[in-house]
Amino acid sequence: MKYFFKISFMALAIGLLAIGCSKKGDDEVTPNPKNPSNPSNPTNPSNPTNPPVASPLKFTPENPSVEMEKTTTVSIVGTWNTTDKVKIDNEEVAALQGAVQDNKLTLLGKKVGTTKVHILSADNKERGSFELTVSPKLLLSFTPEKAVVKEGETTTITFSGVWNATDRVQIVNGEIAQLQGNVTDNKITLLAKKAGTTKVEIFTQDNRSRGSFEVSVYILASTLKLPHKNPLPHYRTDITDREEYKRLIEERLVAYEKLMVKLENLEKYPLDIYRYNDQNNLYLEGIRISRAAKQYYKENKDTASIKDLKNTYENLHQYGVCYAEVEIMVRIAEQYRKKYPTHTEIENLIKENFNGEYGNIDGPNLTDYLNRNMVTTYNKIIDIVNTLQ
């Protein structure tokens, strides 16, 4: 009996000891070599050899496109890590502009074509990709912009840009001019059929305008006269509807872009004579204001108040379209001054009026001033040139 109790007591002690050891084992966790300070978390953000988990990304739009020499923004759907990087397969087609911010990357179209754009994690694992298409510039640039040709003869207009096989030539008045053959080597050949002036416009397959030029047909060279400049229109003040403001803004943006294309083909005046430098400063200020207005509209057109839309429209009209129209007149006037250097009246008109003194005027007063001083002066120069030619 004594031995029985002794054996039972020893068995009980061993059992309790085993339970105690088991309890201690349950509380212990095997050390994590990747993150000793937090064994339950296999990742260690402070350890660069163990980057964050890279979940797949999506993109909006999924298949973006952009015109050559323009930029487009692609939104990233998902979490962008600061260690992620952008890889562009063909960097001749597109280039990243700046850093990725607010889950958005901006790409510049450099060359017509397509390229894959990848987002890679720090350890070069792909998180997602999309294909970017770079299309030709929509607007074409024509030389000359106003062709003059004798009745019965042909004239050839050259243009810069990429011609698509689906593009078409539309002549407003087919009695004045007629297309000869197909468009080849960026050249359009027209036959002069009847005296007069007609507009020739290029359209895409989906009826978007790619630009236009004029053809003037004459019978006798002596009867040909340079046209006057029409007065600059005032901006509208009767608008109370947001959608109408948006339509007018987009109309002004198209008009402004066409004027800027026209300016690319006009020789710049020298800045060190007369007050051309003052005129140039106003022209550059107009570009700055117009770009800001364009960017604001692009980002806020669906949420902007009617007051802000009104301000955007008026800025684009005054400092975009009107300032660009003045710059065109000044550049053309300078060409005639150089062509007829002994005719001092042209020089005097330029010195007295093309002096950049309209910078502190805005609203309807600006339009009135430009018509009274700039347009009137320009037309006087045209009258002089018509008597000299």
Tab-separated table of C-alpha atoms in Angstrom:
chain	number	residue	atom	x	y	z
A	1	MET	CA	0.000	0.000	0.000
A	2	LYS	CA	2.862	2.407	0.857
A	3	TYR	CA	4.496	1.716	-2.516
A	4	PHE	CA	1.210	2.221	-4.338
A	5	PHE	CA	0.793	5.766	-2.884
A	6	LYS	CA	4.413	6.645	-3.637
A	7	ILE	CA	4.100	5.547	-7.267
A	8	SER	CA	0.780	7.405	-7.688
A	9	PHE	CA	2.237	10.604	-6.224
A	10	MET	CA	5.221	10.449	-8.576
A	11	ALA	CA	2.927	9.905	-11.569
A	12	LEU	CA	0.834	12.897	-10.554
A	13	ALA	CA	3.946	15.100	-10.231
A	14	ILE	CA	5.224	14.040	-13.626
A	15	GLY	CA	1.808	14.773	-15.150
A	16	LEU	CA	1.706	18.284	-13.680
A	17	LEU	CA	5.228	18.948	-14.884
A	18	ALA	CA	4.239	17.848	-18.385
A	19	ILE	CA	1.221	20.170	-18.356
A	20	GLY	CA	3.403	23.088	-17.264
A	21	CYS	CA	5.872	22.456	-20.064
A	22	SER	CA	3.056	22.186	-22.597
A	23	LYS	CA	1.606	25.517	-21.426
A	24	LYS	CA	4.925	27.235	-21.826
A	25	GLY	CA	5.329	25.811	-25.336
A	26	ASP	CA	1.895	27.100	-26.363
A	27	ASP	CA	2.850	30.679	-25.396
A	28	GLU	CA	6.142	30.668	-27.244
A	29	VAL	CA	6.323	31.697	-30.935
A	30	THR	CA	9.049	30.610	-33.248
A	31	PRO	CA	11.233	33.675	-34.042
A	32	ASN	CA	10.663	35.220	-37.453
A	33	PRO	CA	14.007	35.833	-39.146
A	34	LYS	CA	12.443	38.404	-41.514
A	35	ASN	CA	11.003	40.595	-38.772
A	36	PRO	CA	12.322	39.755	-35.278
A	37	SER	CA	10.573	42.752	-33.737
A	38	ASN	CA	7.141	41.561	-34.913
A	39	PRO	CA	7.079	37.795	-35.466
A	40	SER	CA	3.387	37.722	-36.403
A	41	ASN	CA	3.999	40.044	-39.376
A	42	PRO	CA	6.166	38.522	-42.115
A	43	THR	CA	6.800	41.914	-43.704
A	44	ASN	CA	9.228	44.485	-42.429
A	45	PRO	CA	8.692	47.877	-44.066
A	46	SER	CA	11.870	49.205	-42.489
A	47	ASN	CA	13.870	46.484	-44.163
A	48	PRO	CA	14.471	47.325	-47.876
A	49	THR	CA	15.196	43.678	-48.624
A	50	ASN	CA	11.610	42.876	-47.747
A	51	PRO	CA	9.401	45.387	-49.719
A	52	PRO	CA	5.622	45.838	-49.296
A	53	VAL	CA	3.348	43.339	-50.988
A	54	ALA	CA	2.685	44.600	-54.556
A	55	SER	CA	-0.974	44.053	-55.438
A	56	PRO	CA	-2.090	44.290	-59.113
A	57	LEU	CA	-2.953	47.738	-60.486
A	58	LYS	CA	-5.534	48.860	-63.014
A	59	PHE	CA	-5.546	51.993	-65.160
A	60	THR	CA	-8.016	54.606	-66.378
A	61	PRO	CA	-8.293	54.815	-69.313
A	62	GLU	CA	-7.263	51.214	-69.995
A	63	ASN	CA	-5.977	51.979	-73.501
A	64	PRO	CA	-4.980	55.667	-73.543
A	65	SER	CA	-4.057	57.615	-76.651
A	66	VAL	CA	-2.401	60.987	-77.189
A	67	GLU	CA	-1.450	63.241	-80.084
A	68	MET	CA	2.209	63.608	-80.925
A	69	GLU	CA	3.853	66.454	-78.943
A	70	LYS	CA	0.964	66.507	-76.444
A	71	THR	CA	0.556	64.943	-72.996
A	72	THR	CA	-2.051	62.666	-71.475
A	73	THR	CA	-2.716	61.660	-67.870
A	74	VAL	CA	-3.422	58.066	-66.827
A	75	SER	CA	-4.947	57.352	-63.406
A	76	ILE	CA	-3.732	54.392	-61.361
A	77	VAL	CA	-6.427	52.339	-59.624
A	78	GLY	CA	-4.767	50.763	-56.594
A	79	THR	CA	-1.974	51.699	-54.201
A	80	TRP	CA	1.165	53.236	-55.669
A	81	ASN	CA	4.254	52.490	-53.570
A	82	THR	CA	7.091	54.996	-53.478
A	83	THR	CA	9.451	52.196	-54.469
A	84	ASP	CA	7.462	51.422	-57.642
A	85	LYS	CA	8.813	52.500	-61.010
A	86	VAL	CA	7.528	53.143	-64.528
A	87	LYS	CA	9.040	51.295	-67.479
A	88	ILE	CA	8.258	52.321	-71.076
A	89	ASP	CA	9.147	49.708	-73.692
A	90	ASN	CA	9.764	52.172	-76.521
A	91	GLU	CA	11.026	55.503	-75.205
A	92	GLU	CA	11.142	56.911	-78.735
A	93	VAL	CA	7.329	56.784	-78.794
A	94	ALA	CA	6.558	58.193	-75.335
A	95	ALA	CA	8.246	59.614	-72.242
A	96	LEU	CA	7.210	60.005	-68.606
A	97	GLN	CA	6.702	63.633	-67.561
A	98	GLY	CA	7.700	64.249	-63.946
A	99	ALA	CA	7.009	61.929	-61.019
A	100	VAL	CA	3.874	59.896	-60.311
A	101	GLN	CA	1.681	62.009	-58.037
A	102	ASP	CA	-1.808	61.441	-56.620
A	103	ASN	CA	-1.924	58.072	-58.403
A	104	LYS	CA	-1.504	59.793	-61.783
A	105	LEU	CA	1.247	59.552	-64.354
A	106	THR	CA	1.665	61.998	-67.226
A	107	LEU	CA	3.026	60.816	-70.570
A	108	LEU	CA	4.292	62.821	-73.546
A	109	GLY	CA	3.664	61.536	-77.070
A	110	LYS	CA	6.982	61.817	-78.917
A	111	LYS	CA	6.527	59.752	-82.063
A	112	VAL	CA	3.609	58.101	-83.864
A	113	GLY	CA	3.260	54.479	-82.752
A	114	THR	CA	2.346	52.285	-79.788
A	115	THR	CA	4.279	51.219	-76.725
A	116	LYS	CA	3.636	49.220	-73.587
A	117	VAL	CA	3.927	51.038	-70.251
A	118	HIS	CA	4.622	48.885	-67.179
A	119	ILE	CA	4.501	49.541	-63.455
A	120	LEU	CA	7.132	47.489	-61.636
A	121	SER	CA	7.646	46.906	-57.920
A	122	ALA	CA	10.994	47.451	-56.218
A	123	ASP	CA	11.938	43.834	-56.926
A	124	ASN	CA	10.962	44.237	-60.628
A	125	LYS	CA	7.705	42.332	-60.392
A	126	GLU	CA	5.049	43.655	-62.763
A	127	ARG	CA	2.053	45.238	-61.057
A	128	GLY	CA	0.213	46.068	-64.261
A	129	SER	CA	0.614	47.524	-67.727
A	130	PHE	CA	-1.267	49.298	-70.493
A	131	GLU	CA	-0.696	50.152	-74.135
A	132	LEU	CA	-0.295	53.795	-75.154
A	133	THR	CA	-1.066	54.881	-78.710
A	134	VAL	CA	0.531	58.056	-80.062
A	135	SER	CA	-1.388	59.464	-83.017
A	136	PRO	CA	-0.325	62.148	-85.517
A	137	LYS	CA	-0.999	65.803	-84.723
A	138	LEU	CA	-4.571	66.630	-85.640
A	139	LEU	CA	-3.951	70.111	-87.028
A	140	LEU	CA	-1.931	70.428	-90.214
A	141	SER	CA	0.143	73.482	-91.103
A	142	PHE	CA	-0.191	74.759	-94.692
A	143	THR	CA	2.238	76.688	-96.881
A	144	PRO	CA	1.039	79.054	-98.130
A	145	GLU	CA	-2.057	79.639	-96.034
A	146	LYS	CA	-3.472	81.924	-98.728
A	147	ALA	CA	-2.631	80.691	-102.197
A	148	VAL	CA	-2.985	83.090	-105.118
A	149	VAL	CA	-3.248	81.581	-108.588
A	150	LYS	CA	-4.224	82.739	-112.049
A	151	GLU	CA	-7.361	81.331	-113.629
A	152	GLY	CA	-6.609	78.177	-115.638
A	153	GLU	CA	-3.369	77.430	-113.787
A	154	THR	CA	-2.610	75.054	-110.912
A	155	THR	CA	-1.166	75.719	-107.482
A	156	THR	CA	0.385	73.304	-105.001
A	157	ILE	CA	-0.074	73.601	-101.251
A	158	THR	CA	2.377	71.756	-99.007
A	159	PHE	CA	1.587	70.860	-95.428
A	160	SER	CA	3.408	69.590	-92.359
A	161	GLY	CA	1.891	66.726	-90.419
A	162	VAL	CA	0.863	63.154	-91.147
A	163	TRP	CA	-1.711	62.568	-93.877
A	164	ASN	CA	-4.056	59.657	-93.231
A	165	ALA	CA	-5.417	57.621	-96.116
A	166	THR	CA	-8.931	58.236	-94.764
A	167	ASP	CA	-8.555	62.051	-94.704
A	168	ARG	CA	-10.459	64.047	-97.304
A	169	VAL	CA	-10.215	67.453	-98.975
A	170	GLN	CA	-13.348	69.622	-98.994
A	171	ILE	CA	-13.503	72.692	-101.258
A	172	VAL	CA	-16.286	75.046	-100.182
A	173	ASN	CA	-16.803	76.497	-103.673
A	174	GLY	CA	-16.029	73.906	-106.320
A	175	GLU	CA	-16.632	76.466	-109.081
A	176	ILE	CA	-13.500	78.382	-108.052
A	177	ALA	CA	-11.014	75.548	-107.494
A	178	GLN	CA	-10.820	71.815	-108.116
A	179	LEU	CA	-8.599	69.102	-106.624
A	180	GLN	CA	-6.145	67.602	-109.106
A	181	GLY	CA	-5.285	63.951	-108.474
A	182	ASN	CA	-4.580	62.508	-105.035
A	183	VAL	CA	-2.766	64.000	-102.075
A	184	THR	CA	0.821	62.705	-102.266
A	185	ASP	CA	4.066	63.608	-100.484
A	186	ASN	CA	2.171	66.079	-98.272
A	187	LYS	CA	1.125	68.120	-101.303
A	188	ILE	CA	-2.315	69.208	-102.492
A	189	THR	CA	-2.626	70.373	-106.106
A	190	LEU	CA	-5.572	72.551	-107.134
A	191	LEU	CA	-6.772	73.860	-110.488
A	192	ALA	CA	-7.964	77.489	-110.594
A	193	LYS	CA	-11.280	77.461	-112.464
A	194	LYS	CA	-12.903	80.837	-111.819
A	195	ALA	CA	-12.008	84.196	-110.232
A	196	GLY	CA	-12.857	84.372	-106.549
A	197	THR	CA	-11.793	83.063	-103.155
A	198	THR	CA	-12.698	79.743	-101.570
A	199	LYS	CA	-11.848	77.889	-98.414
A	200	VAL	CA	-10.245	74.454	-98.633
A	201	GLU	CA	-10.501	72.316	-95.496
A	202	ILE	CA	-9.149	68.901	-94.518
A	203	PHE	CA	-11.348	66.514	-92.523
A	204	THR	CA	-10.702	63.215	-90.784
A	205	GLN	CA	-12.855	60.156	-91.382
A	206	ASP	CA	-15.016	61.143	-88.394
A	207	ASN	CA	-15.403	64.733	-89.697
A	208	ARG	CA	-12.917	66.493	-87.409
A	209	SER	CA	-11.231	69.475	-89.035
A	210	ARG	CA	-7.462	69.205	-89.478
A	211	GLY	CA	-7.116	72.789	-90.668
A	212	SER	CA	-7.855	74.923	-93.713
A	213	PHE	CA	-6.366	77.389	-96.178
A	214	GLU	CA	-7.665	79.833	-98.787
A	215	VAL	CA	-7.285	79.880	-102.546
A	216	SER	CA	-7.740	83.147	-104.431
A	217	VAL	CA	-8.122	82.914	-108.194
A	218	TYR	CA	-7.572	86.010	-110.331
A	219	ILE	CA	-7.842	86.869	-113.996
A	220	LEU	CA	-5.370	89.771	-114.230
A	221	ALA	CA	-2.635	90.258	-111.657
A	222	SER	CA	-3.306	94.011	-111.566
A	223	THR	CA	-6.814	93.449	-110.209
A	224	LEU	CA	-5.611	91.419	-107.222
A	225	LYS	CA	-5.876	93.272	-103.912
A	226	LEU	CA	-4.875	92.207	-100.421
A	227	PRO	CA	-7.957	91.940	-98.201
A	228	HIS	CA	-8.662	94.120	-95.182
A	229	LYS	CA	-8.741	92.703	-91.670
A	230	ASN	CA	-12.266	92.426	-90.265
A	231	PRO	CA	-12.962	94.022	-86.853
A	232	LEU	CA	-12.331	91.785	-83.844
A	233	PRO	CA	-15.617	90.611	-82.272
A	234	HIS	CA	-16.590	91.353	-78.669
A	235	TYR	CA	-17.083	88.450	-76.303
A	236	ARG	CA	-20.696	87.659	-75.443
A	237	THR	CA	-22.199	88.995	-72.225
A	238	ASP	CA	-25.706	87.546	-72.491
A	239	ILE	CA	-24.920	83.990	-71.345
A	240	THR	CA	-26.703	82.498	-68.325
A	241	ASP	CA	-26.283	78.787	-69.075
A	242	ARG	CA	-23.277	76.653	-68.065
A	243	GLU	CA	-23.473	74.461	-71.165
A	244	GLU	CA	-23.448	77.490	-73.453
A	245	TYR	CA	-20.337	78.798	-71.688
A	246	LYS	CA	-18.682	75.401	-72.140
A	247	ARG	CA	-19.530	75.455	-75.851
A	248	LEU	CA	-18.091	78.954	-76.231
A	249	ILE	CA	-14.933	78.012	-74.310
A	250	GLU	CA	-14.298	75.022	-76.560
A	251	GLU	CA	-14.958	77.211	-79.603
A	252	ARG	CA	-12.384	79.744	-78.364
A	253	LEU	CA	-9.855	76.967	-77.691
A	254	VAL	CA	-10.129	75.733	-81.293
A	255	ALA	CA	-9.843	79.278	-82.676
A	256	TYR	CA	-6.821	80.001	-80.479
A	257	GLU	CA	-5.031	76.817	-81.525
A	258	LYS	CA	-5.533	77.659	-85.206
A	259	LEU	CA	-4.096	81.139	-84.668
A	260	MET	CA	-1.058	79.683	-82.898
A	261	VAL	CA	-0.456	77.331	-85.830
A	262	LYS	CA	-0.659	80.331	-88.167
A	263	LEU	CA	1.874	82.224	-86.046
A	264	GLU	CA	4.338	79.345	-86.361
A	265	ASN	CA	4.600	80.139	-90.081
A	266	LEU	CA	5.120	83.895	-89.674
A	267	GLU	CA	8.587	85.341	-89.172
A	268	LYS	CA	9.070	87.056	-85.804
A	269	TYR	CA	9.782	90.784	-85.796
A	270	PRO	CA	13.093	92.048	-84.312
A	271	LEU	CA	12.785	92.936	-80.631
A	272	ASP	CA	15.389	95.702	-80.640
A	273	ILE	CA	13.563	98.246	-82.818
A	274	TYR	CA	10.484	100.439	-82.287
A	275	ARG	CA	8.438	99.078	-79.382
A	276	TYR	CA	8.284	95.542	-80.636
A	277	ASN	CA	9.666	94.274	-77.314
A	278	ASP	CA	6.613	95.673	-75.470
A	279	GLN	CA	4.320	94.002	-77.983
A	280	ASN	CA	6.176	90.716	-77.560
A	281	ASN	CA	5.824	90.862	-73.762
A	282	LEU	CA	2.044	91.235	-74.055
A	283	TYR	CA	1.899	88.372	-76.547
A	284	LEU	CA	3.809	86.113	-74.110
A	285	GLU	CA	1.531	87.191	-71.249
A	286	GLY	CA	-1.447	86.219	-73.395
A	287	ILE	CA	0.063	82.767	-73.905
A	288	ARG	CA	0.526	82.365	-70.142
A	289	ILE	CA	-3.061	83.375	-69.332
A	290	SER	CA	-4.488	81.201	-72.117
A	291	ARG	CA	-2.565	78.126	-71.001
A	292	ALA	CA	-3.773	78.603	-67.431
A	293	ALA	CA	-7.380	79.015	-68.619
A	294	LYS	CA	-7.100	75.922	-70.812
A	295	GLN	CA	-5.681	73.848	-67.945
A	296	TYR	CA	-8.354	75.077	-65.522
A	297	TYR	CA	-11.132	74.175	-67.951
A	298	LYS	CA	-9.640	70.751	-68.623
A	299	GLU	CA	-9.570	69.927	-64.912
A	300	ASN	CA	-12.814	71.608	-63.779
A	301	LYS	CA	-15.218	71.836	-66.716
A	302	ASP	CA	-17.791	69.540	-65.075
A	303	THR	CA	-17.639	71.176	-61.637
A	304	ALA	CA	-16.756	74.827	-62.294
A	305	SER	CA	-19.298	77.461	-61.308
A	306	ILE	CA	-20.929	79.608	-63.973
A	307	LYS	CA	-18.850	82.542	-62.676
A	308	ASP	CA	-15.590	80.643	-63.236
A	309	LEU	CA	-16.724	79.450	-66.671
A	310	LYS	CA	-17.531	83.064	-67.579
A	311	ASN	CA	-14.065	84.182	-66.474
A	312	THR	CA	-12.396	81.346	-68.422
A	313	TYR	CA	-14.325	82.209	-71.595
A	314	GLU	CA	-13.517	85.929	-71.365
A	315	ASN	CA	-9.824	85.270	-70.679
A	316	LEU	CA	-9.514	82.940	-73.671
A	317	HIS	CA	-11.275	85.454	-75.918
A	318	GLN	CA	-9.302	88.532	-74.820
A	319	TYR	CA	-5.833	87.258	-73.978
A	320	GLY	CA	-5.874	84.235	-76.223
A	321	VAL	CA	-7.692	85.003	-79.473
A	322	CYS	CA	-7.464	88.827	-79.531
A	323	TYR	CA	-3.822	88.980	-78.422
A	324	ALA	CA	-2.886	86.351	-81.030
A	325	GLU	CA	-4.758	88.285	-83.759
A	326	VAL	CA	-2.743	91.403	-82.887
A	327	GLU	CA	0.513	89.451	-82.983
A	328	ILE	CA	-0.343	88.184	-86.476
A	329	MET	CA	-1.052	91.721	-87.724
A	330	VAL	CA	2.220	93.021	-86.276
A	331	ARG	CA	4.279	90.257	-87.878
A	332	ILE	CA	2.669	90.760	-91.302
A	333	ALA	CA	3.095	94.543	-91.085
A	334	GLU	CA	6.795	94.086	-90.334
A	335	GLN	CA	7.170	91.920	-93.447
A	336	TYR	CA	5.732	94.729	-95.592
A	337	ARG	CA	8.002	97.291	-93.899
A	338	LYS	CA	11.016	95.180	-94.853
A	339	LYS	CA	9.680	94.684	-98.380
A	340	TYR	CA	9.213	98.439	-98.910
A	341	PRO	CA	11.957	99.994	-96.713
A	342	THR	CA	11.836	103.379	-98.456
A	343	HIS	CA	8.139	103.866	-97.798
A	344	THR	CA	8.324	105.664	-94.470
A	345	GLU	CA	4.557	105.819	-93.906
A	346	ILE	CA	4.449	102.070	-93.204
A	347	GLU	CA	7.255	102.488	-90.679
A	348	ASN	CA	5.545	105.472	-89.033
A	349	LEU	CA	2.248	103.618	-88.670
A	350	ILE	CA	4.052	100.723	-86.985
A	351	LYS	CA	5.990	102.984	-84.614
A	352	GLU	CA	2.914	104.970	-83.573
A	353	ASN	CA	0.464	102.119	-83.083
A	354	PHE	CA	2.114	98.713	-82.654
A	355	ASN	CA	3.585	99.711	-79.304
A	356	GLY	CA	2.032	97.327	-76.780
A	357	GLU	CA	0.080	100.040	-74.959
A	358	TYR	CA	-3.076	97.969	-74.518
A	359	GLY	CA	-1.784	95.815	-71.639
A	360	ASN	CA	-3.801	97.609	-68.947
A	361	ILE	CA	-7.104	97.467	-70.863
A	362	ASP	CA	-9.643	94.644	-70.701
A	363	GLY	CA	-13.285	93.889	-71.325
A	364	PRO	CA	-15.209	95.572	-74.157
A	365	ASN	CA	-12.811	98.537	-73.939
A	366	LEU	CA	-9.960	96.270	-75.027
A	367	THR	CA	-11.800	95.125	-78.151
A	368	ASP	CA	-12.741	98.712	-79.004
A	369	TYR	CA	-9.129	99.845	-78.564
A	370	LEU	CA	-7.716	97.040	-80.700
A	371	ASN	CA	-10.184	97.715	-83.520
A	372	ARG	CA	-9.653	101.481	-83.382
A	373	ASN	CA	-5.850	101.369	-83.242
A	374	MET	CA	-4.502	97.998	-84.345
A	375	VAL	CA	-6.992	96.826	-86.988
A	376	THR	CA	-7.392	100.298	-88.498
A	377	THR	CA	-3.605	100.742	-88.681
A	378	TYR	CA	-3.143	97.324	-90.232
A	379	ASN	CA	-5.741	98.075	-92.926
A	380	LYS	CA	-4.015	101.391	-93.715
A	381	ILE	CA	-0.791	99.458	-94.289
A	382	ILE	CA	-2.661	97.016	-96.541
A	383	ASP	CA	-4.016	99.943	-98.573
A	384	ILE	CA	-0.475	101.283	-99.020
A	385	VAL	CA	0.846	97.867	-100.064
A	386	ASN	CA	-1.978	97.453	-102.596
A	387	THR	CA	-0.895	100.696	-104.283
A	388	LEU	CA	2.724	99.534	-104.411
A	389	GLN	CA	2.180	96.037	-105.793
